[in-house]
CSV table of C-alpha atoms in Angstrom, one decimal:
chain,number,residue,atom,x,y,z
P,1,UNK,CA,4.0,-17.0,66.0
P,2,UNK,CA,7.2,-15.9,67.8
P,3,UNK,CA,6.8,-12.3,65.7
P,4,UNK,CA,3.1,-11.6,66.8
P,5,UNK,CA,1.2,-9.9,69.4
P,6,UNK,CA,-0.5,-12.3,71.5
P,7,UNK,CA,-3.2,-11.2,72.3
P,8,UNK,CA,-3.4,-11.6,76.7
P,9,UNK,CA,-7.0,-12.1,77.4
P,10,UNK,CA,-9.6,-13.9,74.8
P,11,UNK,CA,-13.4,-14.5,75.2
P,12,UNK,CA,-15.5,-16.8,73.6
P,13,UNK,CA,-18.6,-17.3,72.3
P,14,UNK,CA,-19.2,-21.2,72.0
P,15,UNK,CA,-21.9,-20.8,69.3
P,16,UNK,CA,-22.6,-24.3,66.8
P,17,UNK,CA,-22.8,-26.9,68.9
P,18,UNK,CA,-26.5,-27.9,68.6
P,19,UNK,CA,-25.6,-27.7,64.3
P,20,UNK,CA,-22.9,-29.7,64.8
P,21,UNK,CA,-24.6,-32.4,66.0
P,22,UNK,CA,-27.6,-32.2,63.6
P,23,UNK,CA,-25.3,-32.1,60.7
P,24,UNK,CA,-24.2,-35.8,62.2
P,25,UNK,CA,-28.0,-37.0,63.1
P,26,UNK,CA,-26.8,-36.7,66.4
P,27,UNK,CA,-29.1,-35.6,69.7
P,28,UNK,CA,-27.6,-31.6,70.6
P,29,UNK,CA,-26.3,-33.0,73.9
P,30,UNK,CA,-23.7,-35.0,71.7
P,31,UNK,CA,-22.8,-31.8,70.3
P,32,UNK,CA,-22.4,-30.0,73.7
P,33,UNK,CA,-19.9,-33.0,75.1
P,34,UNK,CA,-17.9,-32.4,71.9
P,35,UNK,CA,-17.8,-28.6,72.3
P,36,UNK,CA,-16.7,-29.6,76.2
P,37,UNK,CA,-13.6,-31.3,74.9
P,38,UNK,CA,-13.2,-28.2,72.1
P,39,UNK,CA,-13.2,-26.1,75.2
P,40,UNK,CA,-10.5,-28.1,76.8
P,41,UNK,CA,-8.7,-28.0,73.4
P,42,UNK,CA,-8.6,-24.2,73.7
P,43,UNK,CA,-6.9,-24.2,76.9
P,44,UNK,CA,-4.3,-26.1,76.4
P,45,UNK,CA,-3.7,-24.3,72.8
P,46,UNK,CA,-3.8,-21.2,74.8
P,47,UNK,CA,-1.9,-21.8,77.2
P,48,UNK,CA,1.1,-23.1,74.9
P,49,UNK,CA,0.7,-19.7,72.7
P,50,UNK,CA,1.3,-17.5,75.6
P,51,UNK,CA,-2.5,-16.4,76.5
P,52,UNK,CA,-2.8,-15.9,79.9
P,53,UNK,CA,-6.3,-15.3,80.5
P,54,UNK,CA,-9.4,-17.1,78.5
P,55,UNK,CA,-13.0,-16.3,79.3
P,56,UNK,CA,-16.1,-18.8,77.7
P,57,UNK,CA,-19.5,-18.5,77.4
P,58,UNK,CA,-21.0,-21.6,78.6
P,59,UNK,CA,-24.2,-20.9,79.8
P,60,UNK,CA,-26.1,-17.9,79.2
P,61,UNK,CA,-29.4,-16.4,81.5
P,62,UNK,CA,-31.9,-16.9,78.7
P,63,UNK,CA,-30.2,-20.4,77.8
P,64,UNK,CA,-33.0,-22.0,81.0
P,65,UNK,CA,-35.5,-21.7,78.1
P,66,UNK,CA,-34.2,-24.4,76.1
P,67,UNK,CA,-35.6,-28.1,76.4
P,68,UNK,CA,-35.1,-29.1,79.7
P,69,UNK,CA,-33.5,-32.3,78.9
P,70,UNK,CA,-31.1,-30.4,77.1
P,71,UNK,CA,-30.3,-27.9,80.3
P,72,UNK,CA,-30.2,-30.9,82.8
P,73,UNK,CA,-27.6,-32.5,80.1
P,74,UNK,CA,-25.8,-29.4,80.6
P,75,UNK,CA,-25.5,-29.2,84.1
P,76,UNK,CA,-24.2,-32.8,84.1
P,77,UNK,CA,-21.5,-32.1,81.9
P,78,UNK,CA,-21.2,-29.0,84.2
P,79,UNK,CA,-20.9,-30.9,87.0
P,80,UNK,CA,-18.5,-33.8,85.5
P,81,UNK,CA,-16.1,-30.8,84.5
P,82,UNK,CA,-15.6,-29.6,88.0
P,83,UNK,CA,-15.4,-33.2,89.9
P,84,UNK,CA,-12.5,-34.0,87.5
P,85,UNK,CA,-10.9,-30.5,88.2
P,86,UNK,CA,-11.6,-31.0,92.0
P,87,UNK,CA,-9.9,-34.3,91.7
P,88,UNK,CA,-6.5,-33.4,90.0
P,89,UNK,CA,-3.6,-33.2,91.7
P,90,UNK,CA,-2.1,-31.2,89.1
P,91,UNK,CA,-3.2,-27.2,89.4
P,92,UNK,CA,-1.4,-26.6,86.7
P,93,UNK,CA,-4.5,-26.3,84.4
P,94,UNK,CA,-4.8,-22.8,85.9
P,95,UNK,CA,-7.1,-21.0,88.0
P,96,UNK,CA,-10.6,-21.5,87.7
P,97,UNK,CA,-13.4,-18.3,87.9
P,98,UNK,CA,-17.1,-18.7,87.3
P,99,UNK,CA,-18.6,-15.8,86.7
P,100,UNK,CA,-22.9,-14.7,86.1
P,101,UNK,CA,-25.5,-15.0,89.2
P,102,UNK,CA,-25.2,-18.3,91.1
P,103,UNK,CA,-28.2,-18.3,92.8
P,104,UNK,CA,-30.4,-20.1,89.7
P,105,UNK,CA,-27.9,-23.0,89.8
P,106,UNK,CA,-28.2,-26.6,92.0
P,107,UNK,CA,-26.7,-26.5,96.0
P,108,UNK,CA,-24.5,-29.0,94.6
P,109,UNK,CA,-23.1,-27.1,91.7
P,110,UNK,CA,-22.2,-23.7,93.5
P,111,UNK,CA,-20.6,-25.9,96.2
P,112,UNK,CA,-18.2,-27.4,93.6
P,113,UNK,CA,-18.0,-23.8,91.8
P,114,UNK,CA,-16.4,-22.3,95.2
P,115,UNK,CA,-14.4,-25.4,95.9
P,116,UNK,CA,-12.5,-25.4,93.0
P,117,UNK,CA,-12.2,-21.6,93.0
P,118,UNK,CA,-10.7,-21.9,96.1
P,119,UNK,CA,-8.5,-24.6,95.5
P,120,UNK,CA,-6.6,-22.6,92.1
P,121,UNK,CA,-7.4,-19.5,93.9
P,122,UNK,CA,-3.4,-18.7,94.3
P,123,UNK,CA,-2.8,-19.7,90.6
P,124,UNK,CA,-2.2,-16.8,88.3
P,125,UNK,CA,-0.1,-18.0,85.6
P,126,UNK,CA,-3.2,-18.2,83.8
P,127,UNK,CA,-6.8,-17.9,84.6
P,128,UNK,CA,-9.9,-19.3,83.0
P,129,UNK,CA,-13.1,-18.4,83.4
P,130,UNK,CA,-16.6,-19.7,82.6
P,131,UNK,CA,-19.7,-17.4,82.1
P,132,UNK,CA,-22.9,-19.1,84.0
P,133,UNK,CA,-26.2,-18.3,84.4
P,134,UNK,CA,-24.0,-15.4,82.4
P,135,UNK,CA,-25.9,-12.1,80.6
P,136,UNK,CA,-23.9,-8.8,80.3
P,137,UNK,CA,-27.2,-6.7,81.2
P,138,UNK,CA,-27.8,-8.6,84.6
P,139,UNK,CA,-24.2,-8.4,85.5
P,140,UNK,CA,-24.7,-4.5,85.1
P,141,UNK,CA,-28.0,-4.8,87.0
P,142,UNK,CA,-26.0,-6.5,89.8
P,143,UNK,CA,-23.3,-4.4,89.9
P,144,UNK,CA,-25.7,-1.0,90.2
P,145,UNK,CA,-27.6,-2.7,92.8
P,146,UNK,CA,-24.4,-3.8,95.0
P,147,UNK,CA,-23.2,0.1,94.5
P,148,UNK,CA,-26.8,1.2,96.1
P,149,UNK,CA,-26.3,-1.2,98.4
P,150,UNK,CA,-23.1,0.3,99.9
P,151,UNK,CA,-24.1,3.4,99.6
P,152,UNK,CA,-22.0,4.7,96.9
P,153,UNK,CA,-22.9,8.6,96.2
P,154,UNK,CA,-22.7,9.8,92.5
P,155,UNK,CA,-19.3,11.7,93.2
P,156,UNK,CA,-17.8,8.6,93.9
P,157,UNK,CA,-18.6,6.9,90.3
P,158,UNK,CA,-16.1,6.6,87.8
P,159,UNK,CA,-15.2,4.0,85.7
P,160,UNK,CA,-12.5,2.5,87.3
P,161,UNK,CA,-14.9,2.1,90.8
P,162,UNK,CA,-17.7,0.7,88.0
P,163,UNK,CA,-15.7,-1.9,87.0
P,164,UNK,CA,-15.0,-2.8,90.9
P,165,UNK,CA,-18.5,-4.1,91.4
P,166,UNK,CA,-18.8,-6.0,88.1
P,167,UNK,CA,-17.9,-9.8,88.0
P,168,UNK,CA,-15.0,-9.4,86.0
P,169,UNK,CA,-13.5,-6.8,88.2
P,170,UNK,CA,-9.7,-8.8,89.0
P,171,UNK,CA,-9.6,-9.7,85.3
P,172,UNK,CA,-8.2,-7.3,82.5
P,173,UNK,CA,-10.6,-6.5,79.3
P,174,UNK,CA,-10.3,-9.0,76.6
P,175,UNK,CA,-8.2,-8.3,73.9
P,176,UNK,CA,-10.3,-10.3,71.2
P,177,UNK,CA,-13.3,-12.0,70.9
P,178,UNK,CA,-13.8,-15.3,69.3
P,179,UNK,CA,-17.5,-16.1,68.2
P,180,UNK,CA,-17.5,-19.2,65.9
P,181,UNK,CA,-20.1,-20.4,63.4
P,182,UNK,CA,-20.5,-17.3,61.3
P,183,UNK,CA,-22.9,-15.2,63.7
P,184,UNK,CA,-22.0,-11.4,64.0
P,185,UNK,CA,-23.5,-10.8,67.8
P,186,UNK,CA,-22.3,-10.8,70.9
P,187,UNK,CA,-25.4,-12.0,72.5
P,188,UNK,CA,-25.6,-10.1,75.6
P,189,UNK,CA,-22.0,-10.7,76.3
P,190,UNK,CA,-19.5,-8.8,78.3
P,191,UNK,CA,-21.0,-5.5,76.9
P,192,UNK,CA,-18.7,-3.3,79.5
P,193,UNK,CA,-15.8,-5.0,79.2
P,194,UNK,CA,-15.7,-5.7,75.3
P,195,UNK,CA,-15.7,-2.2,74.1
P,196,UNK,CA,-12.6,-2.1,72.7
P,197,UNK,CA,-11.8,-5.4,72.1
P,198,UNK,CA,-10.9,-6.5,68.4
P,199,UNK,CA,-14.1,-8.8,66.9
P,200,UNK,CA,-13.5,-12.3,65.2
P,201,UNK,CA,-16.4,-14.5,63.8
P,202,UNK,CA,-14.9,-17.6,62.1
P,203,UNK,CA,-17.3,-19.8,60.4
P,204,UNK,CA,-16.2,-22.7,61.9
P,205,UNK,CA,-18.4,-25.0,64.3
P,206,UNK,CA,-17.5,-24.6,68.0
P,207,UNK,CA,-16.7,-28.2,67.9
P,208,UNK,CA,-14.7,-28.4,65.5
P,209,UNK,CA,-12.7,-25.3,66.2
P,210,UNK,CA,-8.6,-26.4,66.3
P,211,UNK,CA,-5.5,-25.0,67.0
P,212,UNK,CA,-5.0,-24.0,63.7
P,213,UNK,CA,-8.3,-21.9,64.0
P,214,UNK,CA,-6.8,-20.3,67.1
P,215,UNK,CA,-3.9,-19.0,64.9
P,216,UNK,CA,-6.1,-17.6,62.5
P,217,UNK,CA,-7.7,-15.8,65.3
P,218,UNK,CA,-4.6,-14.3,66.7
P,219,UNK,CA,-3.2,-13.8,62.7
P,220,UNK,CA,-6.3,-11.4,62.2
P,221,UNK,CA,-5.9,-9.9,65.2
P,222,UNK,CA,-2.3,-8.9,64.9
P,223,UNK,CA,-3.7,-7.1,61.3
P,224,UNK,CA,-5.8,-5.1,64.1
P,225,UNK,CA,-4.9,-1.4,64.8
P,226,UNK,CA,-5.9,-1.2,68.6
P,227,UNK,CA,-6.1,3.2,69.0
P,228,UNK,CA,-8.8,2.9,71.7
P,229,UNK,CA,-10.2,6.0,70.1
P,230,UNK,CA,-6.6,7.9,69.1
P,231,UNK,CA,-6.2,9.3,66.0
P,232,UNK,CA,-3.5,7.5,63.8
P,233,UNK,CA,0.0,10.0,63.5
P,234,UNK,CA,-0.4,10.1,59.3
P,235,UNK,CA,-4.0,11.3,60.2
C-alpha cells in the first residue's frame, strides 16, 4: 500500500444490509446493527490507510417510507452511536459532521447531533461524516433557497460561491465512491460533489465489507486515470 495513491476523501453507499440479514433469517434491524459495526470497521481501516476524510450514507430522505419499526430501530441505533461518541474521552476517533436537513429528525437527536459536532469540532486530522435525512436534490433545493435568501444576484454565482451554501461546503470532493452489494446507482447521492469522483461497486454486502475489501477499493482506484476532463498527452 505504501506505493499507492490514497485516495483522501471516500463516500459510501451502505447498500445490503436488509439482504444480509435475510440471507441469515434474521429481522433487517439485525442487519442494520451489523452494518453499524461495519461502519465503525471502516473508520478505523481508514484511518490506518491514510484517508483523511470518509462520508456515509446512513439515512436517506425517502428512507421515512420504510416500515416504521424499522425507521424507529434506526434512530435508536442512531441515537446509541452518538451517546457513546458523547461519552468518550478519547477525540481521537475524529471529528464528527452530520450532514442532510435536520428538521425531520427527534429534539433529542439534533441535540446530540450539535453536541458532538461541537465537541470534535477542532479535530481535523480526519473527519467523518454521516448523511441524514440526506438526498442530493434537497441539498441543492436548500442551498438555492439559502442563496435567494441572502440575496445573492446572478453575477455573483459561480461555482466556487455554489458549493459555499451546500452542506458539504468545508469538506473537499470525494475522490472515490464505494457502493457495495453490486448496485450501479448513486441513489440521489452527493450529485454536485461526485462529479468526478472515480465509481466502485463491489458485490459485497455492506456488512460484511472488510479491510481487505477496502484495499480492493483503493487497488482499483489507483488503476483510475483522474483527467477531470484533460486530454491524455499520447492523445
Amino acid at each position: 500500500m505504501k506505493d499507492m495513491r490514497i485516495p483522501k476523501h471516500i463516500a459510501v453507499i451502505l447498500d445490503g444490509n436488509g439482504r444480509w440479514a435475510k440471507k441469515r433469517n434474521l429481522p433487517r434491524l439485525a442487519g442494520h446493527k451489523q452494518g453499524a459495526k461495519a461502519v465503525e470497521d471502516l473508520l478505523q481501516n481508514a484511518k490506518d490507510l491514510g484517508v483523511k476524510y470518509v462520508t456515509v450514507y446512513a439515512f436517506s430522505t425517502e428512507n421515512w417510507n420504510r416500515p416504521q419499526d424499522e425507521v424507529d430501530g434506526l434512530m435508536d441505533q442512531l441515537r446509541a452511536y452518538l451517546k457513546k461518541a458523547k461519552k468518550s474521552k478519547d477525540k481521537r476517533g475524529g471529528r464528527v459532521k452530520v450532514i442532510g436537513d435536520k428538521s425531520r429528525l427527534s429534539e433529542d437527536i439534533v441535540k446530540l447531533i450539535d453536541e458532538l459536532e461541537k465537541d470534535t469540532g477542532d479535530i481535523d486530522d480526519f473527519v467523518f461524516t454521516i448523511a441524514l435525512n440526506y438526498g442530493g436534490r434537497d441539498e441543492l433545493v436548500r442551498a438555492v433557497k439559502k442563496m435567494l435568501e441572502k440575496g445573492l444576484k446572478p453575477e455573483e454565482l459561480d461555482e466556487a460561491t455554489f458549493g459555499q451554501y451546500l452542506d458539504t461546503y468545508d469538506l473537499p470532493d470525494p475522490d472515490l465512491l464505494i457502493r457495495t452489494s453490486g448496485e450501479n446507482r448513486l441513489s440521489n447521492f452527493l450529485p454536485w460533489q461526485l462529479a468526478y469522483s472515480e465509481f466502485y461497486f463491489p458485490k459485497v454486502l455492506w456488512p460484511d465489507f472488510s479491510k481487505a475489501d477496502l484495499i480492493d477499493a483503493i487497488e482499483e482506484y489507483n488503476k483510475r486515470d483522474r483527467r477531470y476532463g484533460k486530454v491524455k498527452e499520447e492523445e
